[in-house]
Amino acid sequence: MPGERVLVHVDGRELELSNLDKVLYPRTGWTKGEMIDYYVRVAPVLLRYLRGRPLTRIRHPNGVAEQGFFEKNAPAGTPDWVRTVTLPVPGSTRLRETIDYVVVEDVATLVWLANLAAIELHTPQWRVSRAGKPAAPDLLVADLDPGPGVGLAECALVAVAARERFALDGLAAAPKTSGRKGMQLVCRLPGRDTSDQISEYAKTVAEDLERALPELVVSRMARNLRAGKVFFDWSQNAAAKTTVAAYSLRAGDVPTVSAPLSWAEVESGRLAPLGPDEVLARVAADGDLLAA
C-alpha cells in the first residue's frame, strides 16, 4: 500500500522505512526498495569510501524525473546514533558559519539516508579525525569530462596517458566511471600536503597532458574549448569540492553506478555505463577493484 511503513533492524538499529514501492527511476520502474537493497548489498565495499568523510547527498524524494537537491547539513530528525561533525563553511552563500555534516560509518546510516531518497553520495578528498577535525587530503582525484563529440573511449585514452604521467611522480592511479558520461582517476596520497598544493599539482599534470595531447585534452574550464576534447578537471581537489563516491548510484534516466574499473578494461577502450546489478556481480566475482 502507498505510504506503508516497515520496521527493520540494521546493525542493531531499528529503522522505519517508507514508500518502498515508490518508483525513483520511471524509465525502468526501479523503486526505492530496490535502491535500499543495492546499498545494503554493496555496503561492504562502499563504506570504505564513505567512512570518515563529510557527506554531501543529492536527494530525489519524487524520483529522478523531478528536480533533486544537494544536501550538506544533517536533516531535521537525524537520529542521535548517526555520526555528525560540525565544520566551518568559509564563504557560504547562505551566511551559515558552520554545517553539521553526516558521516556514514555503518550500514544503518546508509539505509537511513537511502530511505530519504539520497541517491547520490559525494565526498571530499579528505577525512575528519575521531575528534571531528579535518585531516590532510589522502586522495587526489582527476575528473575526465568528455566534451561534445567524444565519450568514454576518448576518456580511456586520456586515462592511460594520465596513469603514465602520475607514475613519473610515484603515484598509482586507479580508474572508475563517473556513472555518467565520463571517468575519474583516484590516487592515494600520504596525507602530508594541503588541498591547495594538491590542486596545483593536479593542474600541472592537466597542463602537461594538454601540451602532450593538444587534440585530445583541455585543462581549462571554459566550455567553448571542450568540443572534441576531454576536460581534465583538476579542481576537484579543492578543499570545498566533493566527488561522487565509488559505488554510489547516479540520478540519471536509468540507475547507473560510479563503478571501479580494471586497467585492462580501460586499455580496451570498450567502456559503457554500469548498472547496480552489474556492479554487484563484478564485486562478487572480482572484489573491490579500488582496494589496492
PDB file of C-alpha atoms in Angstrom:
ATOM      1  CA  MET A   1       0.000   0.000   0.000  1.00  0.00           C
ATOM      2  CA  PRO A   2       1.239   3.528  -0.772  1.00  0.00           C
ATOM      3  CA  GLY A   3       2.722   5.115   2.325  1.00  0.00           C
ATOM      4  CA  GLU A   4       3.131   1.770   4.107  1.00  0.00           C
ATOM      5  CA  ARG A   5       5.894   1.818   6.719  1.00  0.00           C
ATOM      6  CA  VAL A   6       8.100  -1.120   7.596  1.00  0.00           C
ATOM      7  CA  LEU A   7      10.248  -1.564  10.701  1.00  0.00           C
ATOM      8  CA  VAL A   8      13.630  -3.165  10.080  1.00  0.00           C
ATOM      9  CA  HIS A   9      16.683  -3.831  12.216  1.00  0.00           C
ATOM     10  CA  VAL A  10      20.090  -2.984  10.771  1.00  0.00           C
ATOM     11  CA  ASP A  11      23.308  -3.267  12.784  1.00  0.00           C
ATOM     12  CA  GLY A  12      21.249  -3.278  15.973  1.00  0.00           C
ATOM     13  CA  ARG A  13      19.363  -0.117  14.990  1.00  0.00           C
ATOM     14  CA  GLU A  14      15.616  -0.004  14.453  1.00  0.00           C
ATOM     15  CA  LEU A  15      14.677   1.913  11.305  1.00  0.00           C
ATOM     16  CA  GLU A  16      11.281   2.786   9.892  1.00  0.00           C
ATOM     17  CA  LEU A  17      11.305   2.576   6.101  1.00  0.00           C
ATOM     18  CA  SER A  18       8.541   4.084   3.999  1.00  0.00           C
ATOM     19  CA  ASN A  19       7.221   4.029   0.429  1.00  0.00           C
ATOM     20  CA  LEU A  20       9.448   1.153  -0.649  1.00  0.00           C
ATOM     21  CA  ASP A  21       7.387   0.702  -3.830  1.00  0.00           C
ATOM     22  CA  LYS A  22       7.880   4.333  -4.857  1.00  0.00           C
ATOM     23  CA  VAL A  23       9.403   4.464  -8.338  1.00  0.00           C
ATOM     24  CA  LEU A  24      12.548   6.584  -8.346  1.00  0.00           C
ATOM     25  CA  TYR A  25      13.588   5.846 -11.953  1.00  0.00           C
ATOM     26  CA  PRO A  26      10.406   5.995 -14.067  1.00  0.00           C
ATOM     27  CA  ARG A  27      12.113   4.814 -17.252  1.00  0.00           C
ATOM     28  CA  THR A  28      12.950   1.445 -15.710  1.00  0.00           C
ATOM     29  CA  GLY A  29      10.483   1.305 -12.823  1.00  0.00           C
ATOM     30  CA  TRP A  30      13.331   0.971 -10.304  1.00  0.00           C
ATOM     31  CA  THR A  31      11.984   1.581  -6.808  1.00  0.00           C
ATOM     32  CA  LYS A  32      13.232   2.992  -3.532  1.00  0.00           C
ATOM     33  CA  GLY A  33      13.128  -0.509  -2.093  1.00  0.00           C
ATOM     34  CA  GLU A  34      15.475  -1.707  -4.833  1.00  0.00           C
ATOM     35  CA  MET A  35      17.795   1.231  -4.170  1.00  0.00           C
ATOM     36  CA  ILE A  36      17.944   0.419  -0.462  1.00  0.00           C
ATOM     37  CA  ASP A  37      18.608  -3.231  -1.311  1.00  0.00           C
ATOM     38  CA  TYR A  38      21.501  -2.208  -3.601  1.00  0.00           C
ATOM     39  CA  TYR A  39      23.079  -0.005  -0.961  1.00  0.00           C
ATOM     40  CA  VAL A  40      22.839  -2.753   1.676  1.00  0.00           C
ATOM     41  CA  ARG A  41      24.430  -5.314  -0.643  1.00  0.00           C
ATOM     42  CA  VAL A  42      27.219  -3.023  -1.843  1.00  0.00           C
ATOM     43  CA  ALA A  43      27.909  -1.618   1.644  1.00  0.00           C
ATOM     44  CA  PRO A  44      30.955  -3.848   2.376  1.00  0.00           C
ATOM     45  CA  VAL A  45      32.894  -2.058  -0.374  1.00  0.00           C
ATOM     46  CA  LEU A  46      31.083   1.295  -0.461  1.00  0.00           C
ATOM     47  CA  LEU A  47      31.667   2.039   3.219  1.00  0.00           C
ATOM     48  CA  ARG A  48      35.432   2.063   2.618  1.00  0.00           C
ATOM     49  CA  TYR A  49      34.962   5.264   0.626  1.00  0.00           C
ATOM     50  CA  LEU A  50      32.471   6.936   2.967  1.00  0.00           C
ATOM     51  CA  ARG A  51      33.857   6.366   6.452  1.00  0.00           C
ATOM     52  CA  GLY A  52      35.411   9.431   7.995  1.00  0.00           C
ATOM     53  CA  ARG A  53      34.337  11.756   5.177  1.00  0.00           C
ATOM     54  CA  PRO A  54      31.742  14.542   5.494  1.00  0.00           C
ATOM     55  CA  LEU A  55      28.943  13.573   3.145  1.00  0.00           C
ATOM     56  CA  THR A  56      27.040  15.637   0.607  1.00  0.00           C
ATOM     57  CA  ARG A  57      23.891  13.964  -0.718  1.00  0.00           C
ATOM     58  CA  ILE A  58      21.778  14.548  -3.803  1.00  0.00           C
ATOM     59  CA  ARG A  59      18.221  13.664  -2.861  1.00  0.00           C
ATOM     60  CA  HIS A  60      15.318  12.947  -5.199  1.00  0.00           C
ATOM     61  CA  PRO A  61      12.265  12.373  -2.974  1.00  0.00           C
ATOM     62  CA  ASN A  62       9.970  12.355  -6.015  1.00  0.00           C
ATOM     63  CA  GLY A  63      12.266  10.391  -8.292  1.00  0.00           C
ATOM     64  CA  VAL A  64      14.840  11.385 -10.880  1.00  0.00           C
ATOM     65  CA  ALA A  65      12.216  12.813 -13.277  1.00  0.00           C
ATOM     66  CA  GLU A  66      11.836  15.743 -10.891  1.00  0.00           C
ATOM     67  CA  GLN A  67      14.483  18.174  -9.712  1.00  0.00           C
ATOM     68  CA  GLY A  68      16.585  16.902  -6.852  1.00  0.00           C
ATOM     69  CA  PHE A  69      18.584  18.942  -4.379  1.00  0.00           C
ATOM     70  CA  PHE A  70      22.008  18.963  -2.755  1.00  0.00           C
ATOM     71  CA  GLU A  71      22.010  18.471   0.987  1.00  0.00           C
ATOM     72  CA  LYS A  72      25.049  19.019   3.187  1.00  0.00           C
ATOM     73  CA  ASN A  73      23.512  19.752   6.580  1.00  0.00           C
ATOM     74  CA  ALA A  74      22.178  16.896   8.688  1.00  0.00           C
ATOM     75  CA  PRO A  75      18.396  16.981   8.139  1.00  0.00           C
ATOM     76  CA  ALA A  76      15.837  17.561  10.859  1.00  0.00           C
ATOM     77  CA  GLY A  77      15.117  14.349  12.712  1.00  0.00           C
ATOM     78  CA  THR A  78      18.616  12.904  12.279  1.00  0.00           C
ATOM     79  CA  PRO A  79      18.860  10.000  14.765  1.00  0.00           C
ATOM     80  CA  ASP A  80      21.214  10.603  17.657  1.00  0.00           C
ATOM     81  CA  TRP A  81      23.214   7.492  16.721  1.00  0.00           C
ATOM     82  CA  VAL A  82      24.199   8.938  13.329  1.00  0.00           C
ATOM     83  CA  ARG A  83      27.677  10.465  13.407  1.00  0.00           C
ATOM     84  CA  THR A  84      27.776  14.167  12.587  1.00  0.00           C
ATOM     85  CA  VAL A  85      30.660  16.651  12.537  1.00  0.00           C
ATOM     86  CA  THR A  86      30.417  20.417  12.701  1.00  0.00           C
ATOM     87  CA  LEU A  87      32.737  22.124  10.234  1.00  0.00           C
ATOM     88  CA  PRO A  88      33.215  25.748   9.164  1.00  0.00           C
ATOM     89  CA  VAL A  89      31.923  26.849   5.776  1.00  0.00           C
ATOM     90  CA  PRO A  90      34.014  29.781   4.543  1.00  0.00           C
ATOM     91  CA  GLY A  91      32.208  31.989   2.037  1.00  0.00           C
ATOM     92  CA  SER A  92      28.837  30.318   2.454  1.00  0.00           C
ATOM     93  CA  THR A  93      26.201  31.856   0.189  1.00  0.00           C
ATOM     94  CA  ARG A  94      23.631  31.235   2.939  1.00  0.00           C
ATOM     95  CA  LEU A  95      25.637  33.146   5.560  1.00  0.00           C
ATOM     96  CA  ARG A  96      25.975  29.920   7.533  1.00  0.00           C
ATOM     97  CA  GLU A  97      29.202  29.785   9.521  1.00  0.00           C
ATOM     98  CA  THR A  98      29.156  26.035  10.107  1.00  0.00           C
ATOM     99  CA  ILE A  99      27.453  22.923   8.771  1.00  0.00           C
ATOM    100  CA  ASP A 100      26.603  19.757  10.655  1.00  0.00           C
ATOM    101  CA  TYR A 101      27.710  17.082   8.197  1.00  0.00           C
ATOM    102  CA  VAL A 102      26.618  13.462   8.279  1.00  0.00           C
ATOM    103  CA  VAL A 103      29.475  10.945   8.258  1.00  0.00           C
ATOM    104  CA  VAL A 104      28.477   7.432   7.167  1.00  0.00           C
ATOM    105  CA  GLU A 105      30.220   4.891   9.373  1.00  0.00           C
ATOM    106  CA  ASP A 106      27.861   1.915   9.143  1.00  0.00           C
ATOM    107  CA  VAL A 107      25.141   0.188   7.146  1.00  0.00           C
ATOM    108  CA  ALA A 108      22.372   1.572   9.368  1.00  0.00           C
ATOM    109  CA  THR A 109      23.298   5.165   8.467  1.00  0.00           C
ATOM    110  CA  LEU A 110      23.465   4.205   4.801  1.00  0.00           C
ATOM    111  CA  VAL A 111      19.962   2.682   4.940  1.00  0.00           C
ATOM    112  CA  TRP A 112      18.606   5.704   6.814  1.00  0.00           C
ATOM    113  CA  LEU A 113      19.901   8.015   4.073  1.00  0.00           C
ATOM    114  CA  ALA A 114      18.633   5.768   1.287  1.00  0.00           C
ATOM    115  CA  ASN A 115      15.181   5.868   2.859  1.00  0.00           C
ATOM    116  CA  LEU A 116      15.376   9.668   2.487  1.00  0.00           C
ATOM    117  CA  ALA A 117      15.976   9.120  -1.266  1.00  0.00           C
ATOM    118  CA  ALA A 118      19.608  10.196  -1.017  1.00  0.00           C
ATOM    119  CA  ILE A 119      20.523   8.675  -4.365  1.00  0.00           C
ATOM    120  CA  GLU A 120      23.975  10.202  -4.888  1.00  0.00           C
ATOM    121  CA  LEU A 121      26.730  10.211  -2.262  1.00  0.00           C
ATOM    122  CA  HIS A 122      29.580  12.705  -2.666  1.00  0.00           C
ATOM    123  CA  THR A 123      32.692  13.065  -0.505  1.00  0.00           C
ATOM    124  CA  PRO A 124      35.746  15.351  -0.302  1.00  0.00           C
ATOM    125  CA  GLN A 125      39.297  14.088  -0.762  1.00  0.00           C
ATOM    126  CA  TRP A 126      39.984  14.389   2.995  1.00  0.00           C
ATOM    127  CA  ARG A 127      38.689  12.811   6.166  1.00  0.00           C
ATOM    128  CA  VAL A 128      37.916  14.065   9.647  1.00  0.00           C
ATOM    129  CA  SER A 129      39.546  12.681  12.764  1.00  0.00           C
ATOM    130  CA  ARG A 130      37.547  10.994  15.508  1.00  0.00           C
ATOM    131  CA  ALA A 131      37.579  14.402  17.202  1.00  0.00           C
ATOM    132  CA  GLY A 132      35.951  15.920  14.107  1.00  0.00           C
ATOM    133  CA  LYS A 133      38.978  17.846  12.847  1.00  0.00           C
ATOM    134  CA  PRO A 134      39.804  17.889   9.103  1.00  0.00           C
ATOM    135  CA  ALA A 135      42.898  15.925   8.171  1.00  0.00           C
ATOM    136  CA  ALA A 136      45.199  16.497   5.219  1.00  0.00           C
ATOM    137  CA  PRO A 137      43.821  15.050   1.959  1.00  0.00           C
ATOM    138  CA  ASP A 138      44.565  11.361   1.427  1.00  0.00           C
ATOM    139  CA  LEU A 139      43.242  11.258  -2.148  1.00  0.00           C
ATOM    140  CA  LEU A 140      43.857  13.036  -5.425  1.00  0.00           C
ATOM    141  CA  VAL A 141      41.054  12.911  -7.979  1.00  0.00           C
ATOM    142  CA  ALA A 142      41.136  13.743 -11.678  1.00  0.00           C
ATOM    143  CA  ASP A 143      37.723  14.054 -13.315  1.00  0.00           C
ATOM    144  CA  LEU A 144      37.786  13.275 -17.050  1.00  0.00           C
ATOM    145  CA  ASP A 145      34.803  15.057 -18.579  1.00  0.00           C
ATOM    146  CA  PRO A 146      34.201  14.476 -22.309  1.00  0.00           C
ATOM    147  CA  GLY A 147      33.059  17.447 -24.358  1.00  0.00           C
ATOM    148  CA  PRO A 148      30.680  17.369 -27.321  1.00  0.00           C
ATOM    149  CA  GLY A 149      31.615  14.728 -29.883  1.00  0.00           C
ATOM    150  CA  VAL A 150      33.665  12.478 -27.592  1.00  0.00           C
ATOM    151  CA  GLY A 151      32.830   9.919 -24.917  1.00  0.00           C
ATOM    152  CA  LEU A 152      34.166   7.146 -22.726  1.00  0.00           C
ATOM    153  CA  ALA A 153      36.516   5.810 -25.413  1.00  0.00           C
ATOM    154  CA  GLU A 154      38.368   9.124 -25.531  1.00  0.00           C
ATOM    155  CA  CYS A 155      38.322   9.350 -21.727  1.00  0.00           C
ATOM    156  CA  ALA A 156      40.029   5.950 -21.670  1.00  0.00           C
ATOM    157  CA  LEU A 157      42.839   7.236 -23.892  1.00  0.00           C
ATOM    158  CA  VAL A 158      43.380  10.207 -21.603  1.00  0.00           C
ATOM    159  CA  ALA A 159      43.202   7.974 -18.539  1.00  0.00           C
ATOM    160  CA  VAL A 160      46.037   5.757 -19.814  1.00  0.00           C
ATOM    161  CA  ALA A 161      48.181   8.801 -20.608  1.00  0.00           C
ATOM    162  CA  ALA A 162      47.429  10.275 -17.172  1.00  0.00           C
ATOM    163  CA  ARG A 163      48.339   6.997 -15.482  1.00  0.00           C
ATOM    164  CA  GLU A 164      51.805   7.186 -17.018  1.00  0.00           C
ATOM    165  CA  ARG A 165      52.166  10.857 -16.081  1.00  0.00           C
ATOM    166  CA  PHE A 166      51.210  10.203 -12.451  1.00  0.00           C
ATOM    167  CA  ALA A 167      53.602   7.233 -12.356  1.00  0.00           C
ATOM    168  CA  LEU A 168      56.503   9.594 -13.102  1.00  0.00           C
ATOM    169  CA  ASP A 169      55.879  11.092  -9.666  1.00  0.00           C
ATOM    170  CA  GLY A 170      55.395   7.743  -7.952  1.00  0.00           C
ATOM    171  CA  LEU A 171      51.602   7.861  -7.860  1.00  0.00           C
ATOM    172  CA  ALA A 172      49.460   4.871  -8.805  1.00  0.00           C
ATOM    173  CA  ALA A 173      46.146   5.882 -10.385  1.00  0.00           C
ATOM    174  CA  ALA A 174      43.026   3.735 -10.206  1.00  0.00           C
ATOM    175  CA  PRO A 175      40.158   4.246 -12.707  1.00  0.00           C
ATOM    176  CA  LYS A 176      36.409   4.354 -12.218  1.00  0.00           C
ATOM    177  CA  THR A 177      33.458   5.528 -14.235  1.00  0.00           C
ATOM    178  CA  SER A 178      31.695   8.662 -13.096  1.00  0.00           C
ATOM    179  CA  GLY A 179      28.410   6.820 -13.556  1.00  0.00           C
ATOM    180  CA  ARG A 180      27.534   9.285 -16.286  1.00  0.00           C
ATOM    181  CA  LYS A 181      29.451  10.126 -19.437  1.00  0.00           C
ATOM    182  CA  GLY A 182      32.958  10.407 -18.054  1.00  0.00           C
ATOM    183  CA  MET A 183      35.623   8.807 -15.876  1.00  0.00           C
ATOM    184  CA  GLN A 184      37.678   9.567 -12.802  1.00  0.00           C
ATOM    185  CA  LEU A 185      41.162   8.636 -11.676  1.00  0.00           C
ATOM    186  CA  VAL A 186      41.959   8.265  -7.984  1.00  0.00           C
ATOM    187  CA  CYS A 187      45.456   8.368  -6.467  1.00  0.00           C
ATOM    188  CA  ARG A 188      46.201   7.527  -2.845  1.00  0.00           C
ATOM    189  CA  LEU A 189      48.288  10.169  -1.063  1.00  0.00           C
ATOM    190  CA  PRO A 190      50.394  10.031   2.117  1.00  0.00           C
ATOM    191  CA  GLY A 191      48.370  12.836   3.711  1.00  0.00           C
ATOM    192  CA  ARG A 192      51.150  15.414   4.020  1.00  0.00           C
ATOM    193  CA  ASP A 193      50.129  18.143   1.558  1.00  0.00           C
ATOM    194  CA  THR A 194      47.338  20.714   1.651  1.00  0.00           C
ATOM    195  CA  SER A 195      44.366  20.802  -0.709  1.00  0.00           C
ATOM    196  CA  ASP A 196      45.847  23.883  -2.396  1.00  0.00           C
ATOM    197  CA  GLN A 197      49.143  22.098  -3.027  1.00  0.00           C
ATOM    198  CA  ILE A 198      47.398  19.031  -4.423  1.00  0.00           C
ATOM    199  CA  SER A 199      45.160  21.145  -6.656  1.00  0.00           C
ATOM    200  CA  GLU A 200      48.213  22.956  -8.001  1.00  0.00           C
ATOM    201  CA  TYR A 201      49.952  19.661  -8.702  1.00  0.00           C
ATOM    202  CA  ALA A 202      46.856  18.226 -10.423  1.00  0.00           C
ATOM    203  CA  LYS A 203      46.665  21.387 -12.545  1.00  0.00           C
ATOM    204  CA  THR A 204      50.285  20.889 -13.583  1.00  0.00           C
ATOM    205  CA  VAL A 205      49.506  17.314 -14.658  1.00  0.00           C
ATOM    206  CA  ALA A 206      46.491  18.558 -16.630  1.00  0.00           C
ATOM    207  CA  GLU A 207      48.610  21.181 -18.404  1.00  0.00           C
ATOM    208  CA  ASP A 208      51.337  18.629 -19.176  1.00  0.00           C
ATOM    209  CA  LEU A 209      48.760  16.325 -20.769  1.00  0.00           C
ATOM    210  CA  GLU A 210      47.261  19.196 -22.741  1.00  0.00           C
ATOM    211  CA  ARG A 211      50.697  20.032 -24.148  1.00  0.00           C
ATOM    212  CA  ALA A 212      51.380  16.387 -24.981  1.00  0.00           C
ATOM    213  CA  LEU A 213      47.905  15.674 -26.434  1.00  0.00           C
ATOM    214  CA  PRO A 214      46.558  19.051 -27.638  1.00  0.00           C
ATOM    215  CA  GLU A 215      43.980  17.459 -29.925  1.00  0.00           C
ATOM    216  CA  LEU A 216      42.510  15.381 -27.115  1.00  0.00           C
ATOM    217  CA  VAL A 217      42.983  17.119 -23.734  1.00  0.00           C
ATOM    218  CA  VAL A 218      41.977  20.529 -22.409  1.00  0.00           C
ATOM    219  CA  SER A 219      42.973  21.732 -18.943  1.00  0.00           C
ATOM    220  CA  ARG A 220      41.000  24.959 -18.899  1.00  0.00           C
ATOM    221  CA  MET A 221      37.422  25.151 -17.685  1.00  0.00           C
ATOM    222  CA  ALA A 222      35.944  27.286 -20.488  1.00  0.00           C
ATOM    223  CA  ARG A 223      33.194  25.234 -22.133  1.00  0.00           C
ATOM    224  CA  ASN A 224      33.870  26.693 -25.567  1.00  0.00           C
ATOM    225  CA  LEU A 225      37.240  24.864 -25.555  1.00  0.00           C
ATOM    226  CA  ARG A 226      35.832  21.398 -24.896  1.00  0.00           C
ATOM    227  CA  ALA A 227      34.336  20.317 -28.233  1.00  0.00           C
ATOM    228  CA  GLY A 228      36.021  17.099 -29.368  1.00  0.00           C
ATOM    229  CA  LYS A 229      38.224  17.002 -26.259  1.00  0.00           C
ATOM    230  CA  VAL A 230      38.307  15.627 -22.733  1.00  0.00           C
ATOM    231  CA  PHE A 231      38.441  18.201 -19.949  1.00  0.00           C
ATOM    232  CA  PHE A 232      40.949  17.112 -17.295  1.00  0.00           C
ATOM    233  CA  ASP A 233      39.253  18.649 -14.268  1.00  0.00           C
ATOM    234  CA  TRP A 234      41.929  19.139 -11.625  1.00  0.00           C
ATOM    235  CA  SER A 235      39.759  21.459  -9.495  1.00  0.00           C
ATOM    236  CA  GLN A 236      38.028  18.545  -7.706  1.00  0.00           C
ATOM    237  CA  ASN A 237      40.928  18.619  -5.264  1.00  0.00           C
ATOM    238  CA  ALA A 238      39.937  21.949  -3.711  1.00  0.00           C
ATOM    239  CA  ALA A 239      39.061  21.514  -0.038  1.00  0.00           C
ATOM    240  CA  ALA A 240      35.438  22.569  -0.580  1.00  0.00           C
ATOM    241  CA  LYS A 241      34.852  20.292  -3.582  1.00  0.00           C
ATOM    242  CA  THR A 242      33.330  16.816  -3.483  1.00  0.00           C
ATOM    243  CA  THR A 243      33.354  13.906  -5.927  1.00  0.00           C
ATOM    244  CA  VAL A 244      30.832  11.101  -6.307  1.00  0.00           C
ATOM    245  CA  ALA A 245      31.959   8.160  -4.202  1.00  0.00           C
ATOM    246  CA  ALA A 246      32.900   4.814  -5.707  1.00  0.00           C
ATOM    247  CA  TYR A 247      29.819   2.542  -5.797  1.00  0.00           C
ATOM    248  CA  SER A 248      27.400   5.456  -5.422  1.00  0.00           C
ATOM    249  CA  LEU A 249      24.351   5.498  -7.654  1.00  0.00           C
ATOM    250  CA  ARG A 250      23.784   8.369 -10.072  1.00  0.00           C
ATOM    251  CA  ALA A 251      20.475  10.115 -10.671  1.00  0.00           C
ATOM    252  CA  GLY A 252      20.171   9.754 -14.449  1.00  0.00           C
ATOM    253  CA  ASP A 253      17.417   8.359 -16.645  1.00  0.00           C
ATOM    254  CA  VAL A 254      18.363   4.829 -15.595  1.00  0.00           C
ATOM    255  CA  PRO A 255      20.190   3.674 -12.455  1.00  0.00           C
ATOM    256  CA  THR A 256      23.937   3.670 -13.041  1.00  0.00           C
ATOM    257  CA  VAL A 257      26.872   3.478 -10.647  1.00  0.00           C
ATOM    258  CA  SER A 258      30.234   5.185 -10.308  1.00  0.00           C
ATOM    259  CA  ALA A 259      31.982   1.868 -10.831  1.00  0.00           C
ATOM    260  CA  PRO A 260      35.658   0.942 -10.357  1.00  0.00           C
ATOM    261  CA  LEU A 261      37.330  -0.419 -13.475  1.00  0.00           C
ATOM    262  CA  SER A 262      40.353  -2.551 -14.232  1.00  0.00           C
ATOM    263  CA  TRP A 263      43.134  -1.056 -16.333  1.00  0.00           C
ATOM    264  CA  ALA A 264      42.619  -3.880 -18.829  1.00  0.00           C
ATOM    265  CA  GLU A 265      39.070  -2.624 -19.386  1.00  0.00           C
ATOM    266  CA  VAL A 266      40.279   0.943 -19.788  1.00  0.00           C
ATOM    267  CA  GLU A 267      43.031  -0.050 -22.203  1.00  0.00           C
ATOM    268  CA  SER A 268      40.472  -1.900 -24.341  1.00  0.00           C
ATOM    269  CA  GLY A 269      38.514   1.331 -24.783  1.00  0.00           C
ATOM    270  CA  ARG A 270      35.258  -0.629 -24.755  1.00  0.00           C
ATOM    271  CA  LEU A 271      33.570   1.041 -21.830  1.00  0.00           C
ATOM    272  CA  ALA A 272      29.913   1.571 -21.036  1.00  0.00           C
ATOM    273  CA  PRO A 273      27.957   2.774 -18.017  1.00  0.00           C
ATOM    274  CA  LEU A 274      27.372   0.033 -15.451  1.00  0.00           C
ATOM    275  CA  GLY A 275      24.123  -0.574 -13.559  1.00  0.00           C
ATOM    276  CA  PRO A 276      23.705  -1.733  -9.956  1.00  0.00           C
ATOM    277  CA  ASP A 277      23.175  -5.420 -10.779  1.00  0.00           C
ATOM    278  CA  GLU A 278      26.286  -5.461 -12.981  1.00  0.00           C
ATOM    279  CA  VAL A 279      28.334  -3.770 -10.255  1.00  0.00           C
ATOM    280  CA  LEU A 280      27.180  -6.235  -7.594  1.00  0.00           C
ATOM    281  CA  ALA A 281      28.106  -9.117  -9.888  1.00  0.00           C
ATOM    282  CA  ARG A 282      31.539  -7.576 -10.509  1.00  0.00           C
ATOM    283  CA  VAL A 283      32.165  -7.161  -6.783  1.00  0.00           C
ATOM    284  CA  ALA A 284      31.139 -10.777  -6.168  1.00  0.00           C
ATOM    285  CA  ALA A 285      33.473 -12.001  -8.922  1.00  0.00           C
ATOM    286  CA  ASP A 286      36.447  -9.635  -8.617  1.00  0.00           C
ATOM    287  CA  GLY A 287      36.168  -7.884  -5.268  1.00  0.00           C
ATOM    288  CA  ASP A 288      36.853  -4.176  -4.955  1.00  0.00           C
ATOM    289  CA  LEU A 289      38.975  -3.051  -7.887  1.00  0.00           C
ATOM    290  CA  LEU A 290      39.958   0.105  -5.982  1.00  0.00           C
ATOM    291  CA  ALA A 291      41.127  -1.734  -2.886  1.00  0.00           C
ATOM    292  CA  ALA A 292      44.808  -1.791  -3.889  1.00  0.00           C
TER     293      ALA A 292
END
